[in-house]
Coordinates of N, CA and C in Angstrom, one line a residue:
X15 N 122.5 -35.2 -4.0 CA 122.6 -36.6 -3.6 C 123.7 -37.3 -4.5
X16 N 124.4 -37.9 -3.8 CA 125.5 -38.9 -4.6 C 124.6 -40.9 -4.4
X17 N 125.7 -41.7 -5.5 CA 124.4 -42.4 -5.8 C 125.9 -43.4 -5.2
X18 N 125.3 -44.1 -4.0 CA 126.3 -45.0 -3.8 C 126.3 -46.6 -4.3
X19 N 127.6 -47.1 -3.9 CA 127.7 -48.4 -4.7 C 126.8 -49.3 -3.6
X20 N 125.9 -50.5 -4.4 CA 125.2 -51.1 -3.6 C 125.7 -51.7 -2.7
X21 N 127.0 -52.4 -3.2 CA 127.7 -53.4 -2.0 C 128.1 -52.8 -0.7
X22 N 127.9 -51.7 -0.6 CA 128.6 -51.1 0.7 C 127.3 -50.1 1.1
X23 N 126.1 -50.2 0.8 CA 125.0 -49.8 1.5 C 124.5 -50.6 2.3
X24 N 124.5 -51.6 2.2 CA 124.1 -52.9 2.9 C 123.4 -53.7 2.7
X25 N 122.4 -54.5 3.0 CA 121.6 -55.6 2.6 C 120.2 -55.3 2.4
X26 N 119.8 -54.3 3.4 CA 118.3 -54.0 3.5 C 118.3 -52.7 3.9
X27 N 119.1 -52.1 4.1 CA 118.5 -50.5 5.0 C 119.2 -49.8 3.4
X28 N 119.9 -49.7 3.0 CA 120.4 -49.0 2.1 C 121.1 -48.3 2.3
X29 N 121.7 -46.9 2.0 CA 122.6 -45.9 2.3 C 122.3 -44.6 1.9
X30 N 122.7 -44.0 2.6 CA 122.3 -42.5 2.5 C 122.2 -42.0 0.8
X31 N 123.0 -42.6 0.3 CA 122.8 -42.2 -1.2 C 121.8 -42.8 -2.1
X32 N 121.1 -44.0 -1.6 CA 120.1 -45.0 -2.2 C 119.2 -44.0 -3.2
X33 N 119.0 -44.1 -4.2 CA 118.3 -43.8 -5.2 C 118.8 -42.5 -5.9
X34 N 119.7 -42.3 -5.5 CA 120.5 -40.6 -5.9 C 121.2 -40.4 -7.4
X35 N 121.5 -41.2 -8.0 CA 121.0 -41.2 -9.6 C 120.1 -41.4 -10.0
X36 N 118.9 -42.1 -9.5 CA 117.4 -41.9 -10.2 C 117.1 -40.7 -9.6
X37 N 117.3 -40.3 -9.0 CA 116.2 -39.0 -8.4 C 116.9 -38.1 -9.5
X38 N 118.1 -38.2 -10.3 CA 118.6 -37.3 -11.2 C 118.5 -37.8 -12.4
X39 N 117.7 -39.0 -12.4 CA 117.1 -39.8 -13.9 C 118.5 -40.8 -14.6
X40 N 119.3 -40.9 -14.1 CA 120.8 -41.5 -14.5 C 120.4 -42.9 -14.6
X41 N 119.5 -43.3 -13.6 CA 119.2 -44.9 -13.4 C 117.6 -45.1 -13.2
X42 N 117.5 -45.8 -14.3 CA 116.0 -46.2 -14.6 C 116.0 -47.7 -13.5
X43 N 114.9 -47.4 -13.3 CA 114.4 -48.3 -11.9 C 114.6 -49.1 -12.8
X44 N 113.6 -50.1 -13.5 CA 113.7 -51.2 -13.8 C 115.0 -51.8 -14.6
X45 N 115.6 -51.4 -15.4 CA 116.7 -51.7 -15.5 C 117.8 -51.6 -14.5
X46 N 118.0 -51.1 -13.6 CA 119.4 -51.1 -13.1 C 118.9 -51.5 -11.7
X47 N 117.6 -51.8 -10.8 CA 117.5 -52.4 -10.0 C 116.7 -53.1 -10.0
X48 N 115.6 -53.7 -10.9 CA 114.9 -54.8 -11.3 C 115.3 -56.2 -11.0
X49 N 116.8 -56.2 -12.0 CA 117.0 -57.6 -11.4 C 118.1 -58.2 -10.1
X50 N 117.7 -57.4 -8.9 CA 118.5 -57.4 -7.9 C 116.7 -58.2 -6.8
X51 N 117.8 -59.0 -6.1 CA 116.6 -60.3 -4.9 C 116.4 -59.2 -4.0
X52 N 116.0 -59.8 -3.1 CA 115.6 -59.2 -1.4 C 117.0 -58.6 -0.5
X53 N 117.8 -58.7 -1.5 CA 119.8 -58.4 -0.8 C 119.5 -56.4 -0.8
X54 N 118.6 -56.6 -1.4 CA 118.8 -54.8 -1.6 C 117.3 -54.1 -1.9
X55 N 116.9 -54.9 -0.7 CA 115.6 -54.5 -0.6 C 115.2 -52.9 -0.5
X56 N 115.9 -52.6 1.2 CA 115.6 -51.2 1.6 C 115.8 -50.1 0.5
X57 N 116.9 -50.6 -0.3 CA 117.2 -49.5 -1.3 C 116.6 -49.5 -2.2
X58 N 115.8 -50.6 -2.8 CA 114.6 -50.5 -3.9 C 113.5 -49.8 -3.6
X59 N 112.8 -50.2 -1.7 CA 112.1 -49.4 -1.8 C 112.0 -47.8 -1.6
X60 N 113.5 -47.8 -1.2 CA 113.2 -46.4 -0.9 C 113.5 -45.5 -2.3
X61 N 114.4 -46.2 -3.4 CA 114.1 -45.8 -5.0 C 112.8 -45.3 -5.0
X62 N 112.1 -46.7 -5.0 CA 110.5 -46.4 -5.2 C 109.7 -45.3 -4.9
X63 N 110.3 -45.1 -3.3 CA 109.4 -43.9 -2.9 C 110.0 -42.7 -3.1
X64 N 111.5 -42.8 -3.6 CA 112.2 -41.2 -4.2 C 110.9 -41.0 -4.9
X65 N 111.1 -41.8 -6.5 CA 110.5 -41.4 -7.6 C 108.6 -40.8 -7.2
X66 N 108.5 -41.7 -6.2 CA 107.2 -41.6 -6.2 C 106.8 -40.2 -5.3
X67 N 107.2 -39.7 -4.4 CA 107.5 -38.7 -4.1 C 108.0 -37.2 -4.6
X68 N 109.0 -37.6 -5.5 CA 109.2 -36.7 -6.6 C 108.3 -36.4 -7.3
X69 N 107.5 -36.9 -8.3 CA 106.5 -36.6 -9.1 C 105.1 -35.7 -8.4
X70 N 104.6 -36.9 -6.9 CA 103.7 -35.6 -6.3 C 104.3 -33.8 -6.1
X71 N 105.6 -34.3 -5.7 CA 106.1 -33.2 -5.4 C 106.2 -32.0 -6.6
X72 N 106.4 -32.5 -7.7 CA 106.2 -31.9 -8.7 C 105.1 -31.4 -8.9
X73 N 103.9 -31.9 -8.6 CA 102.3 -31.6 -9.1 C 102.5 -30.3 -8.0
X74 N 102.6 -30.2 -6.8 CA 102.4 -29.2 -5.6 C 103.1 -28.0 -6.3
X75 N 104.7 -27.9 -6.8 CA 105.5 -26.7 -7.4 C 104.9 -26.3 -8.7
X76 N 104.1 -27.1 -9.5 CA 103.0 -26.9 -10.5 C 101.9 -25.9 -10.1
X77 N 101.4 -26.3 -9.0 CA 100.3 -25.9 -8.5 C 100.9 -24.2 -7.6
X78 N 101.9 -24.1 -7.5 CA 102.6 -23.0 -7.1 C 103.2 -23.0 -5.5
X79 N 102.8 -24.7 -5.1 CA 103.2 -24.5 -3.8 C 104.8 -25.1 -3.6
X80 N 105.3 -24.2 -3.7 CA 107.0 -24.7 -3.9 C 107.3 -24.9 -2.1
X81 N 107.8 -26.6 -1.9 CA 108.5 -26.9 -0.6 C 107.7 -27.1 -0.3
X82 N 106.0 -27.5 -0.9 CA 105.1 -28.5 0.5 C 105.4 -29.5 -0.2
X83 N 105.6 -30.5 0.7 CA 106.3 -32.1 0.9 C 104.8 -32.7 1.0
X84 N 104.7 -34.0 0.0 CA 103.6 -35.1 0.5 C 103.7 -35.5 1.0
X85 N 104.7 -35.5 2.3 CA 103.5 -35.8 3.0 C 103.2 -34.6 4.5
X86 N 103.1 -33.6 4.0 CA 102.3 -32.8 4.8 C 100.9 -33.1 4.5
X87 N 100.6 -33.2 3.4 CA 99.1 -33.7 3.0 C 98.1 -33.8 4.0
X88 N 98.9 -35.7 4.5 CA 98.0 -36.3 5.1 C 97.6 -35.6 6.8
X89 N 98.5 -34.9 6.8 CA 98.6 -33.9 8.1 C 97.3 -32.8 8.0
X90 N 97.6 -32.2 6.5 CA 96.7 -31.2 6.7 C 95.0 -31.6 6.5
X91 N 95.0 -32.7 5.6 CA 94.0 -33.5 5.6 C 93.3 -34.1 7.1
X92 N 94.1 -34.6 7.8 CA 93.8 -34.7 9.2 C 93.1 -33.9 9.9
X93 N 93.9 -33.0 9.9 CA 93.7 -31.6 10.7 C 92.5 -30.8 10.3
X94 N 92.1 -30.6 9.1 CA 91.2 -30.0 8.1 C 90.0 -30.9 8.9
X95 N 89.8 -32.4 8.7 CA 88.8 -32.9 9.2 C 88.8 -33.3 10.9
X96 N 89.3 -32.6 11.6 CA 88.9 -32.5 13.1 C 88.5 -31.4 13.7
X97 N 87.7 -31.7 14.4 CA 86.8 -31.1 15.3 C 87.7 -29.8 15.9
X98 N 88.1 -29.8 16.1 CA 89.4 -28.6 16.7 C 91.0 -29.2 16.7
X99 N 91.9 -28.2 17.6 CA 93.2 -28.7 17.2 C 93.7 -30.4 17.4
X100 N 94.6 -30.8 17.1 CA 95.3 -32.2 17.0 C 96.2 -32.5 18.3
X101 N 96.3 -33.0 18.9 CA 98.0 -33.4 19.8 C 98.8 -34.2 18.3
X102 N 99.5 -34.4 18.6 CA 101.2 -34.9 17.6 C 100.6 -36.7 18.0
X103 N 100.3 -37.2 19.1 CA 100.1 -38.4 18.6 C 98.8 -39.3 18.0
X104 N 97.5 -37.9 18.1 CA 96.7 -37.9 17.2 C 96.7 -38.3 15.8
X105 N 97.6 -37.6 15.8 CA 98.0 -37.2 13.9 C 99.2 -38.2 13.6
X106 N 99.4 -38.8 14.7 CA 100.4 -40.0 14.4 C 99.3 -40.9 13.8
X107 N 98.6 -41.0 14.5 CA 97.3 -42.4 14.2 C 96.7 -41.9 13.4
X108 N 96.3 -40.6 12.9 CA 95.7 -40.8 12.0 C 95.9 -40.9 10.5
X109 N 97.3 -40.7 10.5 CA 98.0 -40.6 9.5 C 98.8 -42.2 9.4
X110 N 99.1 -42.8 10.2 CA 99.7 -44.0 10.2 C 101.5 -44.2 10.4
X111 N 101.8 -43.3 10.9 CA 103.1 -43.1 11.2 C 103.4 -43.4 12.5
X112 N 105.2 -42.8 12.8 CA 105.3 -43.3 14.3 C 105.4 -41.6 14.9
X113 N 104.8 -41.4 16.1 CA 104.9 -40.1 16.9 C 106.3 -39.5 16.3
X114 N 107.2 -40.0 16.2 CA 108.5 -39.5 15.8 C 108.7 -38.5 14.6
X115 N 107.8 -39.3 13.9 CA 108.0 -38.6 12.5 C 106.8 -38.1 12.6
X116 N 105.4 -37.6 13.1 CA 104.9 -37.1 12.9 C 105.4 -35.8 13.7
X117 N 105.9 -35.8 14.6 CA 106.3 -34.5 15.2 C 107.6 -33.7 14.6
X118 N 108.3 -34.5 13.7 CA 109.3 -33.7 13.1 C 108.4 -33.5 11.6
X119 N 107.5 -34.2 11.0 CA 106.7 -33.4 9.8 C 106.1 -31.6 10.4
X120 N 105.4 -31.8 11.5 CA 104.4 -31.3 12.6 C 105.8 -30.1 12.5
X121 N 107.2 -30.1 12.8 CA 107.6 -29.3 13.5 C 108.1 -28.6 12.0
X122 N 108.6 -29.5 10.6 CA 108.4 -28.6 9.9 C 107.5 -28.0 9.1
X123 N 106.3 -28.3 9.4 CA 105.3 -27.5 8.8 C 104.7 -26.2 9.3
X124 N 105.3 -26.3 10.7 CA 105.3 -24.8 12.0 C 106.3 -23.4 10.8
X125 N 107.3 -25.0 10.9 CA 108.2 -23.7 10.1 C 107.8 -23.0 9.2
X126 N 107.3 -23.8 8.4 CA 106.2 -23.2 6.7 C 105.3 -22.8 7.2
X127 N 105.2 -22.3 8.0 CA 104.1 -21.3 8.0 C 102.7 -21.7 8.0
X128 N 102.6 -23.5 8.0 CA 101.4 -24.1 7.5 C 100.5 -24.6 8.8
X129 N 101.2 -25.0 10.0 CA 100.8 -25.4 11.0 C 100.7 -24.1 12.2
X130 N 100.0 -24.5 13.4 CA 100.9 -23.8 14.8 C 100.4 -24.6 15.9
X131 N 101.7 -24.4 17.0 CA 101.6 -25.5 18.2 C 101.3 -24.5 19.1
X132 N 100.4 -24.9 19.8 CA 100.0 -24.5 21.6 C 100.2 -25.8 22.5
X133 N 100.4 -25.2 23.4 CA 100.5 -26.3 24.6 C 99.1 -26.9 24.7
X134 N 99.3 -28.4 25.5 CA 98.1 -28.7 25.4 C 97.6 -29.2 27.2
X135 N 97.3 -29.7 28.0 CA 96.6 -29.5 28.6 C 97.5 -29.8 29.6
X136 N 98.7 -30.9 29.5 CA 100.4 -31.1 29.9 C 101.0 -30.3 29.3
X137 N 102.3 -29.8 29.8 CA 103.0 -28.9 29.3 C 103.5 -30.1 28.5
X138 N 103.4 -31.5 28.2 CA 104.3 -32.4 27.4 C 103.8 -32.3 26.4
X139 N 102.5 -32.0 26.2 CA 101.6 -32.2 24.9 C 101.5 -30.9 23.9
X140 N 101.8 -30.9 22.6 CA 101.4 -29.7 22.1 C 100.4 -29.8 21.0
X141 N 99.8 -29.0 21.0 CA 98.6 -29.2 20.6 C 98.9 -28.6 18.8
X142 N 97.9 -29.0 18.0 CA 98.6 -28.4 16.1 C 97.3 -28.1 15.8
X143 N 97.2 -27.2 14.9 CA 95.8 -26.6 14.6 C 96.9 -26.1 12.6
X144 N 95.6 -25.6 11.5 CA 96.1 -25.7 10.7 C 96.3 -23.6 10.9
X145 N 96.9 -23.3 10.0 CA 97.4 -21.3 10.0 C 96.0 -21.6 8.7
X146 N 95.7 -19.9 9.0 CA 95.0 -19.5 8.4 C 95.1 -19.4 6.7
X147 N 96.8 -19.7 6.3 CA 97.6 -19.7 4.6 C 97.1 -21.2 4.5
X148 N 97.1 -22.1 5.3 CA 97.0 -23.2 5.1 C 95.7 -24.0 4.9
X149 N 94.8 -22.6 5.5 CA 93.5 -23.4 5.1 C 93.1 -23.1 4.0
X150 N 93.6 -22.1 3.4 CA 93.5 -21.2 2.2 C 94.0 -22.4 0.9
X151 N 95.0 -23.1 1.3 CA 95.8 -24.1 0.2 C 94.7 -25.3 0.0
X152 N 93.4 -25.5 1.5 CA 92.3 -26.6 1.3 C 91.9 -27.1 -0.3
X153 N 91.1 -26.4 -0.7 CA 90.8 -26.6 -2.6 C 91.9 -27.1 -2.6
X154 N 92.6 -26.6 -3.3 CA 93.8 -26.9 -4.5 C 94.8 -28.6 -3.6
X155 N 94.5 -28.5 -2.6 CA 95.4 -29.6 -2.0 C 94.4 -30.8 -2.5
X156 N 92.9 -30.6 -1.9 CA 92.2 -31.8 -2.2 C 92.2 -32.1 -3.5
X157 N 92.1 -31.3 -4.4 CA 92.1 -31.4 -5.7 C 92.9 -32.0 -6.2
X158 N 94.7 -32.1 -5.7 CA 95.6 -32.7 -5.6 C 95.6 -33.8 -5.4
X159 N 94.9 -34.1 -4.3 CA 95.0 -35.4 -3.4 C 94.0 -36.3 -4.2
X160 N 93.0 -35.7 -4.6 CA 91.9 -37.1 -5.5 C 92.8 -37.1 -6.6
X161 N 93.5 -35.9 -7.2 CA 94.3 -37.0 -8.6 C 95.1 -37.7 -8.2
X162 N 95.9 -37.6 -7.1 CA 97.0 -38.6 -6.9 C 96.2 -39.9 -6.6
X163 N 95.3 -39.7 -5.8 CA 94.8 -41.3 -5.4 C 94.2 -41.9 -6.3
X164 N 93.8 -41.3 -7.6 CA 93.1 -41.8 -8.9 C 94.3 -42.6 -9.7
X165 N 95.6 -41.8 -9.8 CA 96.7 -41.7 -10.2 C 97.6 -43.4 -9.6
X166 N 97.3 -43.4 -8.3 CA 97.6 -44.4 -7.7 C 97.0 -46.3 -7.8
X167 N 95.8 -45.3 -8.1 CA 95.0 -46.6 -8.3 C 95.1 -47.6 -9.8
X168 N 95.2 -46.5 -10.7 CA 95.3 -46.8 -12.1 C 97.1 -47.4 -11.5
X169 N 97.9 -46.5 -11.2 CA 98.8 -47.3 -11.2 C 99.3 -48.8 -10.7
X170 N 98.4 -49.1 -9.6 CA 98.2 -50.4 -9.3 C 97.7 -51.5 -10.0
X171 N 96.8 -50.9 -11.2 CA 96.2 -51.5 -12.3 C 96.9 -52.2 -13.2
X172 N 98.4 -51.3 -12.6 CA 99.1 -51.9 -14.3 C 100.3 -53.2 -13.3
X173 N 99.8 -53.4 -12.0 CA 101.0 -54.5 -11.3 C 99.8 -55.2 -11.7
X174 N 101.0 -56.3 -11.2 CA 100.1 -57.8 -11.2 C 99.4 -58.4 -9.8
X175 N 99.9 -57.2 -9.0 CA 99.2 -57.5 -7.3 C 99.2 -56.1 -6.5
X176 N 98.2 -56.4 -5.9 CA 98.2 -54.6 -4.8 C 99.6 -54.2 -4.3
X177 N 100.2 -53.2 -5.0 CA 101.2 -52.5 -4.0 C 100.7 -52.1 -2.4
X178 N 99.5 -51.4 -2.1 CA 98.9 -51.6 -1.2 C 98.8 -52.5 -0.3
X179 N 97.8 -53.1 -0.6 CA 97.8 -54.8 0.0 C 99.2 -55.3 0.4
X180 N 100.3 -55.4 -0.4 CA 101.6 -56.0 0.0 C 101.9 -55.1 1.0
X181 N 102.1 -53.8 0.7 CA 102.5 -53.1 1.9 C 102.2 -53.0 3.4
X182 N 100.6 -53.4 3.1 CA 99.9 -53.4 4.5 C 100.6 -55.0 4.6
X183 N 100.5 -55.8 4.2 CA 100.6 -57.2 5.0 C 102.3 -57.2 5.3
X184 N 103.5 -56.7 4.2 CA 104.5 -56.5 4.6 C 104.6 -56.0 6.5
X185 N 104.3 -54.6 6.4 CA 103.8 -54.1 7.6 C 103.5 -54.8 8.8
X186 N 102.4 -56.0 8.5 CA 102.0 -57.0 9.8 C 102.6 -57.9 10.1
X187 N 103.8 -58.1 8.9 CA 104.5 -59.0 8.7 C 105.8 -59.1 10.1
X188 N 106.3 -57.7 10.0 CA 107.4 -56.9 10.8 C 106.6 -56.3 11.9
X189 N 105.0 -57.0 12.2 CA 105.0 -56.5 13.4 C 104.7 -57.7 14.4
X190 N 104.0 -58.7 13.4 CA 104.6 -60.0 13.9 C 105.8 -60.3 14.6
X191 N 106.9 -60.3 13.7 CA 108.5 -59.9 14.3 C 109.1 -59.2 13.3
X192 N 109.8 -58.7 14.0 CA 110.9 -57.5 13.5 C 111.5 -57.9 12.3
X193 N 112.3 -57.5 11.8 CA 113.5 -57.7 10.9 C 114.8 -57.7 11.5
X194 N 114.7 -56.9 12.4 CA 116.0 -57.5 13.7 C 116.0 -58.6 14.2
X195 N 114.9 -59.1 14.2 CA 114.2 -60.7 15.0 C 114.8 -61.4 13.7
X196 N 114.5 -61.3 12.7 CA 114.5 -62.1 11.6 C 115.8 -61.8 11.3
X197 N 116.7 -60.6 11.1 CA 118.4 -61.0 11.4 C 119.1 -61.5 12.2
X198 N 118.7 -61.4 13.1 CA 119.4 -62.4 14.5 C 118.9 -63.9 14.2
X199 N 117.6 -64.5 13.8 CA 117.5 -65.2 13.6 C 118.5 -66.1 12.7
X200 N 118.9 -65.1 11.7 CA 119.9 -65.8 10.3 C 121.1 -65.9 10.5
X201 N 122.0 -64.8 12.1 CA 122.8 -65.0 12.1 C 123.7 -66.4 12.5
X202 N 125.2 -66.0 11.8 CA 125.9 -67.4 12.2 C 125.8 -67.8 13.7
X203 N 126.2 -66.5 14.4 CA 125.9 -67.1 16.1 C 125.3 -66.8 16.8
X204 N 123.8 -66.4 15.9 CA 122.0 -66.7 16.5 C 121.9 -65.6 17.0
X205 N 122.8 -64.2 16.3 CA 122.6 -63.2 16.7 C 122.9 -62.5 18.0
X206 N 123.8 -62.9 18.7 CA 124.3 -62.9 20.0 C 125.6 -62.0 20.0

């Protein structure tokens, strides 16, 4: 990853390079993006979620599972607790994502070896069940997953407000109206 210059990633989405010196430790969050407003939002948070991603991801290559991504987790967690196999927009909802991205998580975890799809009762629908390697990772994943969320919580301990909480209400915020709604709104000619 190369680490692009802010001014030309944009205002809120960021740029394909957003956090690409911290993910190589060159740029400490709080210093070098601490004191930047809401102009460079997208790219703080998605800083945020490099590092924070990175480190689970570390615990999993620790644990010997090199290339499972957190968030297959919440996938196999899902899956682990249903009654038999999943459709893709199941596991959208249960996980809290959009169908989109749960079907491209869904489609790389087929690849790993971790998932498998059958048709489901439409040929539109495919159905996800967990592979037999993957039920095998169950222990060691949950054991994973209660330190992270212990891990999480303590870390919320040390803000001065729910990261959680903000994110959920951020969330209702933009479903209230968009952020498209809300840049058209700001635009010089009312977004037209």
């Amino acid at each position: 990853m190369t680490s692009g210059s802010a001014a030309s990633e944009g205002p809120v989405s960021g740029g394909a390079g957003a956090g690409g010196a911290a993910a190589g430790g060159a740029v400490s969050g709080g210093a070098a993006l601490g004191g930047h407003g809401p102009e460079l939002l997208g790219t703080r948070l998605r800083h945020l979620l490099d590092r924070l991603d990175a480190d689970v991801a570390a615990g999993y290559t620790e644990l010997g599972l090199d290339g499972f991504r957190p968030r297959y987790t919440p996938v196999v967690r899902a899956l682990a607790a249903a009654p038999g196999p999943c459709s893709i927009r199941d596991l959208a909802l249960a996980t809290g994502v959009t169908h989109s991205a749960a079907s491209q998580t869904v489609a790389r975890m087929a690849k790993a070896g971790l998932v498998a799809l059958t048709a489901g009762e439409d040929a539109r629908h495919r159905m996800v069940r967990l592979t037999p390697g993957a039920e095998e990772l169950l222990p060691a994943l949950d054991a994973e997953w209660t330190a992270t969320a212990a891990a999480a919580t303590a870390f919320e301990a040390e803000l001065p407000y729910s990261l959680s909480r903000l994110i959920g209400e951020a969330l209702e915020a933009l479903d209230r109206r968009s952020m498209r709604q809300r840049i058209a709104d700001q635009a010089p000619d009312g977004g037209a």
